[in-house]
Each structure stands twice: as C-alpha cells, then as structure tokens.
XYZ file of C-alpha atoms in Angstrom:
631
model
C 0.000 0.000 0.000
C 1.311 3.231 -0.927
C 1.445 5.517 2.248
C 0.371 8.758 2.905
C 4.241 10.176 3.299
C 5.741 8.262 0.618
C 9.091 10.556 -1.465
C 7.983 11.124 -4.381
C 9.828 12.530 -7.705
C 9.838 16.263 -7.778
C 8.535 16.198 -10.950
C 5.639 13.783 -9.464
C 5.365 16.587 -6.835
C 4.990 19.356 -8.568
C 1.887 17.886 -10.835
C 0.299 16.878 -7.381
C 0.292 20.078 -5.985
C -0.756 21.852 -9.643
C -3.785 19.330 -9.643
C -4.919 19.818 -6.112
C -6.266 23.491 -7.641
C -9.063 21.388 -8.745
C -10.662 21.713 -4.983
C -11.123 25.110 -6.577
C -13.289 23.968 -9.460
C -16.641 24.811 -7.446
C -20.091 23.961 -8.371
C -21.055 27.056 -10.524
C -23.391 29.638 -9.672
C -25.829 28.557 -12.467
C -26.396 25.077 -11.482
C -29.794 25.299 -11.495
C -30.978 22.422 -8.673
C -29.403 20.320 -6.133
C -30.698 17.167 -8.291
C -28.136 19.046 -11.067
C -25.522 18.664 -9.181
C -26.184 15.067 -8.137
C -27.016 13.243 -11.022
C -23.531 12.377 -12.186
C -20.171 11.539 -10.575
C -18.476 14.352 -12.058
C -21.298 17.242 -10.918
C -20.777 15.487 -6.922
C -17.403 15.759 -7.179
C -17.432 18.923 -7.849
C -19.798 19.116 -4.912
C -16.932 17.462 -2.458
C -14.692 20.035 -3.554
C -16.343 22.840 -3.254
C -17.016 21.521 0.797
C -12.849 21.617 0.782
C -12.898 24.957 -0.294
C -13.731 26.212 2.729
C -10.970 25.410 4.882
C -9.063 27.860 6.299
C -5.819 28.556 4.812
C -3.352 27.975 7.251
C -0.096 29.970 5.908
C -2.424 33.080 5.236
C -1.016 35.938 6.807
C -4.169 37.602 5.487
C -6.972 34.993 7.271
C -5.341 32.741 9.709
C -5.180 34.609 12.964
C -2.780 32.670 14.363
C 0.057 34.297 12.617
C -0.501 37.687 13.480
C -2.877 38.073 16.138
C -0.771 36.898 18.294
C 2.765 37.857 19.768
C 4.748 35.425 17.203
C 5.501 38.503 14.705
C 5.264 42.805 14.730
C 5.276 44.691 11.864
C 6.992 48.530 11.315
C 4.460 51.125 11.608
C 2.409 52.404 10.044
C 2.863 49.223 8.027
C 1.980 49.219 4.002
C 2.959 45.515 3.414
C 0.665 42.555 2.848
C -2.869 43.272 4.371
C -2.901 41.738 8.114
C -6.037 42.687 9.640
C -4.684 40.119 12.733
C -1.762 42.371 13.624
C -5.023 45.103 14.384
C -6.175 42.362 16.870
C -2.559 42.106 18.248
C -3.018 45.663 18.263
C -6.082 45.552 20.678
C -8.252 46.609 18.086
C -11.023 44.196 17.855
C -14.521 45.217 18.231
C -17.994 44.419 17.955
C -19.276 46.311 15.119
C -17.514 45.163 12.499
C -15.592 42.210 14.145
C -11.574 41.799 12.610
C -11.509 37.625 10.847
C -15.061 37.729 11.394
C -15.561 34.178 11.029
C -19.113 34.170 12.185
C -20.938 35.464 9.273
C -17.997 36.793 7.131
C -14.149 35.402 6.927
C -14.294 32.059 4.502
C -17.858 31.462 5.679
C -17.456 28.222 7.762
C -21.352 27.675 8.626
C -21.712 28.259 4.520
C -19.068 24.952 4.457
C -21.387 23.317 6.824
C -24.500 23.934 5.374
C -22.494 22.473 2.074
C -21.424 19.399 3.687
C -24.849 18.321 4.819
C -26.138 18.709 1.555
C -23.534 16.651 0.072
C -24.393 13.930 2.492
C -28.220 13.803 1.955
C -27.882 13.695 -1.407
C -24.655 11.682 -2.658
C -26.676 8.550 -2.166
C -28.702 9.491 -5.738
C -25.499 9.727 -7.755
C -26.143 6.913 -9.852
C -22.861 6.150 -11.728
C -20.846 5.510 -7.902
C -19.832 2.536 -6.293
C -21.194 2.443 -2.402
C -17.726 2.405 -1.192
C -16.949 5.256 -2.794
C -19.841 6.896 -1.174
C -18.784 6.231 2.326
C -15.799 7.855 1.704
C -16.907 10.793 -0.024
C -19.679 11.175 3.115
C -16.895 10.868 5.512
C -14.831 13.174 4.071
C -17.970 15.434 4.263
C -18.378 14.573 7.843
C -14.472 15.457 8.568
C -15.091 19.306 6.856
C -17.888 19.297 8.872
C -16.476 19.014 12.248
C -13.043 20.882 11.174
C -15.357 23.845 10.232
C -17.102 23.418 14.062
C -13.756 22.933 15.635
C -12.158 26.513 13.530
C -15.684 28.400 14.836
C -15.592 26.972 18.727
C -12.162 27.586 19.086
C -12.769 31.162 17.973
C -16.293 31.833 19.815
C -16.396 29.533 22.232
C -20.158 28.183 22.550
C -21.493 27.538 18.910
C -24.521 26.770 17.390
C -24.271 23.255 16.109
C -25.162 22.739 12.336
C -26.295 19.106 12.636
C -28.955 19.089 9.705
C -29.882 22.374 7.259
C -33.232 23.636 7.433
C -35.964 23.104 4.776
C -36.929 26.211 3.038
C -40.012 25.746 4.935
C -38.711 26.717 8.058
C -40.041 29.996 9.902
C -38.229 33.268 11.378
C -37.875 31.658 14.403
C -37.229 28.190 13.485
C -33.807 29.487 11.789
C -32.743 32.222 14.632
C -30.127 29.303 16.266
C -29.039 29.488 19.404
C -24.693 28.738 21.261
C -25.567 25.140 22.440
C -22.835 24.422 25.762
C -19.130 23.606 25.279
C -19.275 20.444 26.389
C -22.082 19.855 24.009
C -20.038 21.024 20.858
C -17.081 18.822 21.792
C -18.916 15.491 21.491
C -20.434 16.852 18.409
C -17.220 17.189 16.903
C -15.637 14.109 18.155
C -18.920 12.194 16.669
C -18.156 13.109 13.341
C -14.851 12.781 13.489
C -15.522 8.657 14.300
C -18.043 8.723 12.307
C -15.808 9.795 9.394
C -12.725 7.705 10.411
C -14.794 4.532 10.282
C -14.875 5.075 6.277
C -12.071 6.880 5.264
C -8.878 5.262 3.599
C -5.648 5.072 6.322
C -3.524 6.497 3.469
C -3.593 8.182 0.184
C -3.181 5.417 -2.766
C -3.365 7.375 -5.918
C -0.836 10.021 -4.462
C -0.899 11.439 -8.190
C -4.606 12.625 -8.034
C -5.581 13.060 -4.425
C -2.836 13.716 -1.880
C -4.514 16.460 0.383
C -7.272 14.965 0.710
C -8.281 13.275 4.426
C -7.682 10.229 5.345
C -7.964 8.030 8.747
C -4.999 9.203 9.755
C -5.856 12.753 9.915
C -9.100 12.301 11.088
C -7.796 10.565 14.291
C -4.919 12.670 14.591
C -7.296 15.720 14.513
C -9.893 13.889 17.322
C -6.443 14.065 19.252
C -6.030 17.643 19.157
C -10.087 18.185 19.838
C -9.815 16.383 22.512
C -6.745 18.361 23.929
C -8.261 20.793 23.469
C -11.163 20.335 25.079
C -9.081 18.983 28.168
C -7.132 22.198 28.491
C -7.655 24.608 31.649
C -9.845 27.249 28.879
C -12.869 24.554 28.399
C -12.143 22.233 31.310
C -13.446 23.887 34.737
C -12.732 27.532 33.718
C -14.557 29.151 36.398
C -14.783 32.683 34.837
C -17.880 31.541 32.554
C -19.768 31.224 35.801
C -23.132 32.119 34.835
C -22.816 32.592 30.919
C -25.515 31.291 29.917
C -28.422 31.597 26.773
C -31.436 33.941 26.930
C -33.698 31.273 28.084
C -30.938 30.494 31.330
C -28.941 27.554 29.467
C -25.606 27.358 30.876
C -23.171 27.755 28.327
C -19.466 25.926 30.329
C -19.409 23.396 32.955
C -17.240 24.838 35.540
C -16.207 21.451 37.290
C -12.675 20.639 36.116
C -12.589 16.419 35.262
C -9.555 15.333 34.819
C -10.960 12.652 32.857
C -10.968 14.120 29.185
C -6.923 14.125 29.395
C -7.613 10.474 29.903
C -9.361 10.437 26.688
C -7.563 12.677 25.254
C -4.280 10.585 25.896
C -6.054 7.756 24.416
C -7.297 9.279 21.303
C -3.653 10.209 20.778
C -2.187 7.287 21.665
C -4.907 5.951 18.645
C -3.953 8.026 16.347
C 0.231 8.083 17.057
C 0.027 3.903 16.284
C -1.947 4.590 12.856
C 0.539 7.058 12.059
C 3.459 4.475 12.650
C 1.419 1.476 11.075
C 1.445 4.355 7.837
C 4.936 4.459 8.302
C 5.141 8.243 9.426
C 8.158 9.439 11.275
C 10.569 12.111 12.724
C 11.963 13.552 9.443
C 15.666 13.788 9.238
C 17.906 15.541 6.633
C 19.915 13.619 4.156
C 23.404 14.250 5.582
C 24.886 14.921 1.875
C 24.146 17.559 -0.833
C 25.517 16.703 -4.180
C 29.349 17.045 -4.092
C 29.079 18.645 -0.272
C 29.751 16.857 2.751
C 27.285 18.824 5.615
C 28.397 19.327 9.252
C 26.215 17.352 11.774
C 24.948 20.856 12.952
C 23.441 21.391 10.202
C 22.266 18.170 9.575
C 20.443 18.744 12.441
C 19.276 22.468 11.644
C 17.988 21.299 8.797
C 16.477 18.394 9.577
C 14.270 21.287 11.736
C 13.420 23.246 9.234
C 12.693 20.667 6.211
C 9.975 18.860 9.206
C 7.876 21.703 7.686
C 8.868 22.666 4.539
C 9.678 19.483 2.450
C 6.691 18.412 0.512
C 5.185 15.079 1.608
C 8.006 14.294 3.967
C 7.543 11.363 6.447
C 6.560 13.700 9.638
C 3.471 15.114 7.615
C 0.070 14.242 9.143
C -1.864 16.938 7.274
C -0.433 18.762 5.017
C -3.414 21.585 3.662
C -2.553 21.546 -0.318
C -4.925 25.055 -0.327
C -2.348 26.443 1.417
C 0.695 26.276 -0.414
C 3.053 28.224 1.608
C 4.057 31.234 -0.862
C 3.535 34.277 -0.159
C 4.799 33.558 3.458
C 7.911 32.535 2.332
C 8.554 35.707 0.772
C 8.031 37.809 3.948
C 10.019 35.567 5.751
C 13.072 36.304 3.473
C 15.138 39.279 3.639
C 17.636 40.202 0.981
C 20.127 37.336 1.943
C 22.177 38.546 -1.759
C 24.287 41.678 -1.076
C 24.521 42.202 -4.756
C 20.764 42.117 -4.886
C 19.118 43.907 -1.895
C 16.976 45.692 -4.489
C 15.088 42.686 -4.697
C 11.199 43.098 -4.261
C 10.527 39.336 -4.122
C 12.197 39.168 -0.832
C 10.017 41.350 1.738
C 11.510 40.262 4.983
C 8.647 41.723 7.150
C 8.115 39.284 8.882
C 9.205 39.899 12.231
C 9.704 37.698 16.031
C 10.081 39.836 18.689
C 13.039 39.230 21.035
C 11.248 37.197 23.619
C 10.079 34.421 21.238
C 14.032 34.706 20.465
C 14.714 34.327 24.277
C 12.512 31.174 25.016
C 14.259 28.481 22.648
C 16.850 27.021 25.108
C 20.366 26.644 26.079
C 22.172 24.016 24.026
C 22.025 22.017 26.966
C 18.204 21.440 26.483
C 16.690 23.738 29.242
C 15.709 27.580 29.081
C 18.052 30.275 29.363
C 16.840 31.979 32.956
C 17.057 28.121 34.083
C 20.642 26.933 32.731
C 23.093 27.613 35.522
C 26.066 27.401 32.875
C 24.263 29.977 30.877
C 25.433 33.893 31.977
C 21.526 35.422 31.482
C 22.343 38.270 33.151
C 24.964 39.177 30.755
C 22.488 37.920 27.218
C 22.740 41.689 25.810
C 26.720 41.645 25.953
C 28.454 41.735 23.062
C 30.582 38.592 22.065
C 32.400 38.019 18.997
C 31.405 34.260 17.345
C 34.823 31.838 16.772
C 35.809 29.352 14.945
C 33.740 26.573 17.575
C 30.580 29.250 16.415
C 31.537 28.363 12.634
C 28.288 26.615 11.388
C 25.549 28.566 14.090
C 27.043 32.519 13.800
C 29.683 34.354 11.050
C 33.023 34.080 12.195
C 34.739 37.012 13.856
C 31.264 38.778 14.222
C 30.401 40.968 16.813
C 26.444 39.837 17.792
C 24.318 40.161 20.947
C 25.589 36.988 23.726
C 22.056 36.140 23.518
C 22.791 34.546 20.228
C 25.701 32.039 21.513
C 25.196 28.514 22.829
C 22.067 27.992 21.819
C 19.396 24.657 20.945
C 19.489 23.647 17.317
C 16.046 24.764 16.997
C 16.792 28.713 17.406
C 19.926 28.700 14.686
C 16.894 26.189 12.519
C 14.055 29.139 13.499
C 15.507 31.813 13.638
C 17.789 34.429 11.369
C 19.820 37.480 12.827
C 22.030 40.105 12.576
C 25.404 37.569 12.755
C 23.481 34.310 11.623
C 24.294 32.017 9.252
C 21.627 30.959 6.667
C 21.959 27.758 4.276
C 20.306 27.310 0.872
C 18.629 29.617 -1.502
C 21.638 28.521 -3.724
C 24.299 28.068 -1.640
C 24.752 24.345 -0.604
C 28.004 24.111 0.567
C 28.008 24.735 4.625
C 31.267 26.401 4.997
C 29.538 28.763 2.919
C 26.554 29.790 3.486
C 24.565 33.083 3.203
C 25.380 35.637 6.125
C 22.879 38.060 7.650
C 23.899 41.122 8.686
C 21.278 43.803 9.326
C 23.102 46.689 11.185
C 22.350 50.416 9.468
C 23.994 50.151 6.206
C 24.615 46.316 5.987
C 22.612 44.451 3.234
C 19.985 42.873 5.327
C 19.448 46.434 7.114
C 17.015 48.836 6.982
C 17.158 49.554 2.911
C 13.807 49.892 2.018
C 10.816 51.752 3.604
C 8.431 48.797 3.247
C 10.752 45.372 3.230
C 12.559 44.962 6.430
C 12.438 43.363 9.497
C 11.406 46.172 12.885
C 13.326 43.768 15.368
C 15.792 41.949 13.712
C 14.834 38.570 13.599
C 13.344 36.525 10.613
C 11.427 33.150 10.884
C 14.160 31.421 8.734
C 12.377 27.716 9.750
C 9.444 28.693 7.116
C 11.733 29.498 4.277
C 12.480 26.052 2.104
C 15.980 25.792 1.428
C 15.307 24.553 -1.999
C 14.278 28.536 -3.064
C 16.547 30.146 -4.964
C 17.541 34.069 -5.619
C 18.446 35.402 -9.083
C 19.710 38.561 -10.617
C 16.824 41.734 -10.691
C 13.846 40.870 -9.110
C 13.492 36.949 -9.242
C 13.180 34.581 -6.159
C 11.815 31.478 -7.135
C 9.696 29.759 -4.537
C 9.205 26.098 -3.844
C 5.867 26.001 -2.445
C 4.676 23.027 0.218
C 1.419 22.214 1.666
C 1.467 24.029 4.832
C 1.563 21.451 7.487
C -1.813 21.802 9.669
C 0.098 19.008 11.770
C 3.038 16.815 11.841
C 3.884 13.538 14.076
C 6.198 15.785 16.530
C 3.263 17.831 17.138
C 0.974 14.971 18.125
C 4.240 13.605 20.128
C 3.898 16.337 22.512
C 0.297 16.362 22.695
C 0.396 12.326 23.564
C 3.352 13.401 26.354
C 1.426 16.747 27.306
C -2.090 14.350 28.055
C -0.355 11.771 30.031
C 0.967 14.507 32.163
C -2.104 15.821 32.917
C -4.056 12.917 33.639
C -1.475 11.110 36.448
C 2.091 13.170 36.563
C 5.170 12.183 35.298
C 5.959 8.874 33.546
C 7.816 6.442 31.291
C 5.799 7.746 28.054
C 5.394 11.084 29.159
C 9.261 11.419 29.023
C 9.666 8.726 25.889
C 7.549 11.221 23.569
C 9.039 14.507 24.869
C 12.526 12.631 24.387
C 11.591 11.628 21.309
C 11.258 15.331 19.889
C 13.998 16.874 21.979
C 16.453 13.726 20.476
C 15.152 14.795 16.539
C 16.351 18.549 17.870
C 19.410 17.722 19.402
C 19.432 17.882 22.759
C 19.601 15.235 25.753
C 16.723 13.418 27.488
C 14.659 15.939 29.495
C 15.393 14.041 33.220
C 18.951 14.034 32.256
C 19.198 17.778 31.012
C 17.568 19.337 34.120
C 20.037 16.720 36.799
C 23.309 18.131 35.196
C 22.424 21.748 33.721
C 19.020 23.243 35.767
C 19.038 25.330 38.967
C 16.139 22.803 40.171
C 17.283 19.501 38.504
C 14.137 18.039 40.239
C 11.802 20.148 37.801
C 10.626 17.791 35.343
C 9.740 15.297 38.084
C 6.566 16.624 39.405
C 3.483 17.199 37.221
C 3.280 21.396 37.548
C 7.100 21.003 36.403
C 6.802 18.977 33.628
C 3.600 20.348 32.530
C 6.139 24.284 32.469
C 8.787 22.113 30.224
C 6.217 19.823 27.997
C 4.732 23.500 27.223
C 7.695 25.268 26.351
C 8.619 22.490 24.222
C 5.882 23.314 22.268
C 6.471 26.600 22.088
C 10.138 25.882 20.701
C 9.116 23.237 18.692
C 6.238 24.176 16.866
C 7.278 27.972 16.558
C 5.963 29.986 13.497
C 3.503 27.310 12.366
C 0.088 28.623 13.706
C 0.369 26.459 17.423
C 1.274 29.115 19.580
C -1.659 31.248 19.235
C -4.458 28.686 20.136
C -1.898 26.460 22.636
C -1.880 30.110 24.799
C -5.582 30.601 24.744
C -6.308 26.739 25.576
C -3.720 26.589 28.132
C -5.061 29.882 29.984
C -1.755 31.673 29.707
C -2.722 34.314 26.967
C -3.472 37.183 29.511
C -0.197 36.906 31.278
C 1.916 36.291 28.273
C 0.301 38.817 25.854
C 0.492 41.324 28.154
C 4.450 41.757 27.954
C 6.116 44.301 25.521
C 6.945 43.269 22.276
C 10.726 44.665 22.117
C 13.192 44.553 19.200
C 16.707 45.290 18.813
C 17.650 49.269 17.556
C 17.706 48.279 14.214
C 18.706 52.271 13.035
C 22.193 52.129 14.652
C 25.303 51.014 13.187
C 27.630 50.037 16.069
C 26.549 46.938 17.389
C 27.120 48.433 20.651
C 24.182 50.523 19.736
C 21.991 48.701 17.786
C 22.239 45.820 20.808
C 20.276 48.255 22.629
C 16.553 46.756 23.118
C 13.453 48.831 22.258
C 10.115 48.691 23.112
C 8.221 48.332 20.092
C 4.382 48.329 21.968
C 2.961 47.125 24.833
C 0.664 44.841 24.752
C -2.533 44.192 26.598
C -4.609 41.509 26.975
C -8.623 41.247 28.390
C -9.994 38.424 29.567
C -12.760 38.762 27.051
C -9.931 38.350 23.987
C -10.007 34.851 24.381
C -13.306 34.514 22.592
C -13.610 36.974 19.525
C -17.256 39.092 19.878
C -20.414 38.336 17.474
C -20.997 41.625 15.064
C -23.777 43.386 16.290
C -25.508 43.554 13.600
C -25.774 39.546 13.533
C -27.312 39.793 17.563
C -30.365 42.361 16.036
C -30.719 39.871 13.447
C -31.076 36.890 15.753
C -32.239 37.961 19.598
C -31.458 34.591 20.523
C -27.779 34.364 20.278
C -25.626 36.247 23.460
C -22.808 37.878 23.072
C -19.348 36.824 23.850
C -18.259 37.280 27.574
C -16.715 40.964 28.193
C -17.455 42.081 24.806
C-alpha cells in the first residue's frame, strides 16, 4: 500500500500540488438544482470540492489569525505591506461592530461549508454512476469538513450553534434564529463526526498522483487528538470565569467542574492516532546528511532536519499537510535580501518579524531555558561577544552579535535568522559557505527599504524552504509546500502533554518529549535538568513537567500557527500577551548601539480576547444568540 508520506519525484510533486487546484473547481453559480448537481459523478465531485474549499488557509497571513494576532511577529508602523487585519487584533483593536476575521458570518464562511457538507451527504446517495464504497468515503470526508469547520468556529467563539442538519426552506423566522448550544455539548459533536468519518475513510492516500490532500484516517484521528486536547485544556475544562454565561432562556453555556478525565481520553485518542501514524509508516523527518558534491556538518544536519519537518513536501513527519495552502507568499516575507549584490530585490520582503522574547525562550544548548541553565550567563544575554571558529556553522566568524545569540538549541539557529546568523540554501549548498545576515544600518539585510525589512531583527528562517533560490533583478523562485496543519512531533507532545495531565510524570510522558527533543538535538529531558538546571528536580513533578512539555511546544512548533491557540487553551494568553513586544535598535550602526533593546508596543490583553465578539448587527438579526463574555 502506498502511504500517505511516501518521497515522491519532484517532478511527481509538482503535478500533485498543480492538480490539487481542482478543490477550486466549485459547483457554478448557475447550477440550477441540487438534483443538477447530483445526477452524475463528475457534478458530486465537484460538490466534495467545493465543501474543501472552505478550509481555512493555514499559511495566510491575510486569514489565519494565528500568525498575526498573536505575539509570534510585529510589523513597522504604520505598516503598508501585505494586508494583516490580525496584527489590528494584536493591536487591541477588535470590536464588535464590524468584528476583525469575522468568522461568524464573514471570513471564509465556515457555517456556509457546513451547510455544504450536509447537503452533500443527503444527497450523494442518488449519484447513480458511484460505487457504495466510494460513497462512504466521499460522506466521511464530508463529515471530517464538517467538524473541522465546528472545531475553527468553537475555538474562535467559544459556545457555537451546532449545524447538525440544514433547514428546509419551509422553516419559519424563528425556526432558523439558532441558538450557542454548551461547550461540552459542541465537543462530542465534533468528536462524533470525526468517528463517524474515520470509520470510512482510507488510512492512506493510494493514488498520491490525483488526491494527496485529501483526508484520510490518519488525519481524522490525529485531529480527534487535538479536539480532545483541546477540550481537556484549563480554557474549556473547569474555567470558572464563565460562571453564569448562559443563553437567553438560562442555558448554561461551560461546565465549571474541572474532570480530569478528558486528558484520559484525550491521551487515548492520541495514543490511537500516534500507532496509525506508525502502522502508515510516518516518522521524525531527518535531513539527508549529503548535498551533491558537499559533505554537511552534523549541525546542520540537524538544523535542517528542523526546518525541512515543515517545509519538504510530503516528507515522512506530515500528518496533514493543507494543499490550499501552499506556503508562498509567506515565504517571501520571511526572506530578507540574503544577496548583497541584490538587496533591491522586491521578491524578498523580509517583514516578517519575532520579537526578542520568542528569540529568548528556545533554550540553552544544553536542552533547558536560558533563565534556568546555571552554565548559561543570562544576566549578561545583551553583551556583546564576537562568534569563533567553535561558532563556525551557528554565527559568522569574527562577528560581533548580541551573547544572547551564543550557545544555543538547534532549533533557534533552525528558526531563527539574525544580525550575525548564518543561513543555508537559496543557492548556496556548501556549509562552509553559506549566506550571512547582517542587518546593522547600512549592511545588506538592514534597513534599505521603507516597506521590506524586518522592525526587530529577527526573521522566521524555519518557514523558508531551502530549496528557493535568488536570481539577478527581481526573481526569487519559490518552492511552495502544503502548509503542514500538523506533523507527528506535534501529536508527540500532545500524547506526552495528556499523560501529564491525567497522572504526573511517567515512562511515556518522558519517551515522547525525548523523542522530539532527540530529533532537535538535545539530551533526554530528566537528564538535562540533573546536570544543567538550577532545580534539577523540575521535570519530576506534574506542575514542572507540565512548564517544560509546554515550552517544548512553544520551541518546537514555533511559526507554524500552534502558539496562538496552545496560549488561549492553556489559559496563559493574559499573562503572556500582556508583555512588551521589544526589538533590537535596528537604526544604529555600532553593534554596541543597535544591541540596545526597544520597546516596540505594549501589549494588553482582556480576559474577554479569548473569545472573539459576534458583530452586532448579527445579535439584532437573531435575539437569541448572546454575546461573547466581556465584549
């Protein structure tokens, strides 16, 4: 059986990802009647891909919140790149009237997806040139959509109003004013469908020529996973400040008694999914050690092996990868004008930009954070240090850079570029020489445009394939990827993060985190905290490990859309989105001067941002739906 994850021929690649633009080919405007569009194979089909259009597109800058909304990036101001109505959340700029990624009734119209889905599954039966096999599967890909599209709303709002069947045209003005139906509620819905749909969907992709994208088993229980996670996590799971929210008729809307049985579940509905994904033969990607006539260092073996986990097509890590979300247009603001020759280049916007604490919470290169490592000098992280020959494949040689940037986890040199850092591919394949960044006032990665540069000095280098190259004038060719939604490391940690929760440290809590950290390059947590950590007994009580399994996360999973929704379901996004986002002083030329951090903004973060607001135009509309707590 040909698996999911299976290499395939770049050439092979390249038509799979041109032919998934066929989940584009929507029914058309003028079919006439439902009975149209199901009376051949080719009409439904259609059908089933217009229910795919509606997902979310994960590596939008644009739509996916979790890119900017959050604390991952900042932006110059006033900023006249891309259009990021997030960063305006970020900003503290939400509001009810005309809600930012209104989701609800505007943004990619979800409940539209819904209402799409059901139809395809009441009336795929009447197709009359299908096998019943194919059926099933076409109705549990349906049902997948379906619950995704639930799970994207809930997450966002909280309490939804659950979409089980459309209404007939029949129905009266109040028959179609819905009403939020309790979290709990809205869970098991989702988790439903998601069996329901895993019961008839394939394991794998076969004909990886004409479908890859499209769900399978696998994803479907590696998605129940996260629901369940999710649902587990201290935001849905006895949050005591919904006390009281409740529907117009008195409904209440959370349960405020924590049970520590849904990690239970939750650990078994990953454990579920992690043994499909090894019966599929996925894995921990890992870098082919050699490049042609080049010989690579085991650092960046490692580095890359990082970085390709999310930007090599197909590879063996990939769960999900979305194929509507090819990964372009964020590769481009990722870059800055790596060329000297070329910093002219418009192709290579560089905007995007990590503020210095997601910098400052990748670890030590002894596998433990910074403020923790008692070999690490964190006091002294702004000093200036000059990089040496033992720095030669992490930082440039005899460059002066901020001490921060020294002794450091594989995963910050794989995540992160700098003024100082080195940065492999984009046509240079040799490691002993590589691209250099240096961004100081008048240096080519520097402030040289108005509208392409980076306001704190760091780029998310981990998004960037390596495979792109950059050309003379204004060419940078991209090598797009379907932007991972998740990958095997990701449900790793979730696995580890459930088992902690339910009874405390254990064997495959620390087998699974291990697992991750050993892919990154560092040592076994238990052993890393005994030899490097001010309180080597951390990781052996549950609040301990649950601080370290988070962080991993954090490191781990940077820059691909986790960070935003793991804060929020783990209760921490009022205390860490309330910091200032700070940035190096990018205008000055002597390092001791641009070392110098700035405040960029400060942050703030209500208790009612955790659920984004209905538009009040949608609550005059419908008197039965409440508003979201706060707003």
């Amino acid at each position: 059986m040909m698996k999911l994850n299976k290499m395939i021929y770049p050439l092979a690649l390249t038509i799979v990802l041109t032919a998934c633009d066929k989940y584009l080919n929507v029914v058309p405007d003028n079919v006439a009647t439902i009975d149209n569009a199901f009376s051949m194979r080719n009409t439904a089909e259609k059908y089933l891909f217009t229910c795919y259009r509606y997902l979310p597109s994960h590596a939008s800058l644009t739509s996916n919140p979790a890119h900017t909304a959050g604390d991952e990036y900042w932006f110059y101001t006033p900023f006249i790149g891309f259009d990021a109505p997030g960063w305006q959340i970020a900003r503290s700029n939400q509001g009810v009237v005309e809600p930012i990624l209104n989701y609800w009734d505007g943004q990619s119209q979800p409940f539209q997806g819904i209402r799409d889905c059901n139809i395809l599954m009441e009336n795929i039966g009447r197709v009359p040139d299908m096998d019943e096999v194919e059926k099933k599967r076409w109705i549990a890909e349906a049902k997948f959509l379906k619950a995704y599209y639930h799970f994207w709303l809930l997450r966002m709002y909280g309490p939804i109003p659950l979409i089980r069947e459309n209404l007939p045209i029949s129905a009266g003005v109040e028959e179609v004013k819905v009403t939020r139906e309790p979290i709990d509620d809205g869970f098991a819905y989702i988790v439903q469908l998601l069996d329901e749909a895993a019961a008839d969907l394939p394991p794998s992709i076969e004909d990886e020529q004409n479908e890859l994208g499209r769900i399978t088993r696998t994803i479907a229980l590696s998605t129940k996973a996260l629901v369940l996670s999710t649902a587990a996590s201290p935001l849905f799971n006895g949050n005591t400040e919904y006390v009281g929210y409740a529907n117009t008729d008195g409904q209440l809307l959370f349960n405020s008694e924590y049970s520590v049985e849904k990690w239970r579940v939750a650990a078994e509905a990953c454990h579920e999914a992690i043994n499909l994904c090894h019966e599929m033969g996925l894995s921990l990607h890992r870098f082919s050690e050699g490049i042609g006539q080049f010989q690579l260092s085991p650092e960046t073996v490692t580095q890359m092996s990082i970085r390709e986990a999310v930007t090599e097509r197909w590879n063996p890590e990939i769960i999900w990868g979305n194929t509507n979300s090819t990964a372009v247009a964020i590769q481009r603001e990722a870059t800055p004008p790596l060329d000297p020759a070329n910093v002219s280049n418009q192709n290579t916007k560089g905007n995007l930009a990590p503020p210095i604490k997601i910098a400052e919470q990748f670890y030590s290169i002894h596998g433990v954070p910074i403020n923790e490592d008692k070999t690490y000098d964190y006091a002294g992280r702004y000093n200036l240090r000059e990089a040496t020959a033992d720095d030669k494949y992490r930082l440039q040689e005899g460059y002066t850079t901020a001490g921060l940037h020294f002794d450091r986890e594989p995963r910050f040199y794989a995540s992160l570029a700098f003024d100082g850092a080195l940065w492999y591919g984009q046509g240079r394949r040799d490691d002993n020489d590589p691209w250099t960044v240096r961004s100081r006032l008048g240096q080519p990665q520097s402030k040289v445009s108005s509208n392409r540069y980076s306001i704190t000095g760091y780029w998310p280098k981990k998004l960037v394939n390596y495979q792109n190259t950059i050309g003379t004038g204004n060419t940078y060719t991209i090598r797009y990827y379907p932007f991972p939604v998740m990958r095997l490391a990701d449900l790793y940690l979730l696995y580890a993060e459930c088992l902690n929760e339910y009874s405390g440290p254990g064997e495959d809590t620390y087998a699974f985190l291990d697992k991750v950290r050993e892919r990154a390059g560092l040592p076994p947590v238990l052993e890393a905290w005994k030899q490097y950590a001010r309180d080597p007994e951390k990781p052996t009580s549950q609040n301990g490990l649950r601080n370290i399994i988070q962080q991993e996360r954090l490191n781990e999973l940077a820059f691909e859309g986790h960070r935003f929704w793991d804060l929020r379901r783990w209760k921490r996004a009022h205390i860490e989105l309330n910091q200032p986002i700070t940035g190096w002083d990018i205008d000055q030329e002597a390092p001791e001067n641009y070392y110098r951090v700035r405040t960029l903004f400060n942050q703030s973060f209500l208790m009612r941002d955790y659920f984004w607001p209905i538009s009040e135009s949608s609550l005059i509309r419908n008197r039965k739906l409440v508003q979201s707590p706060g707003w």
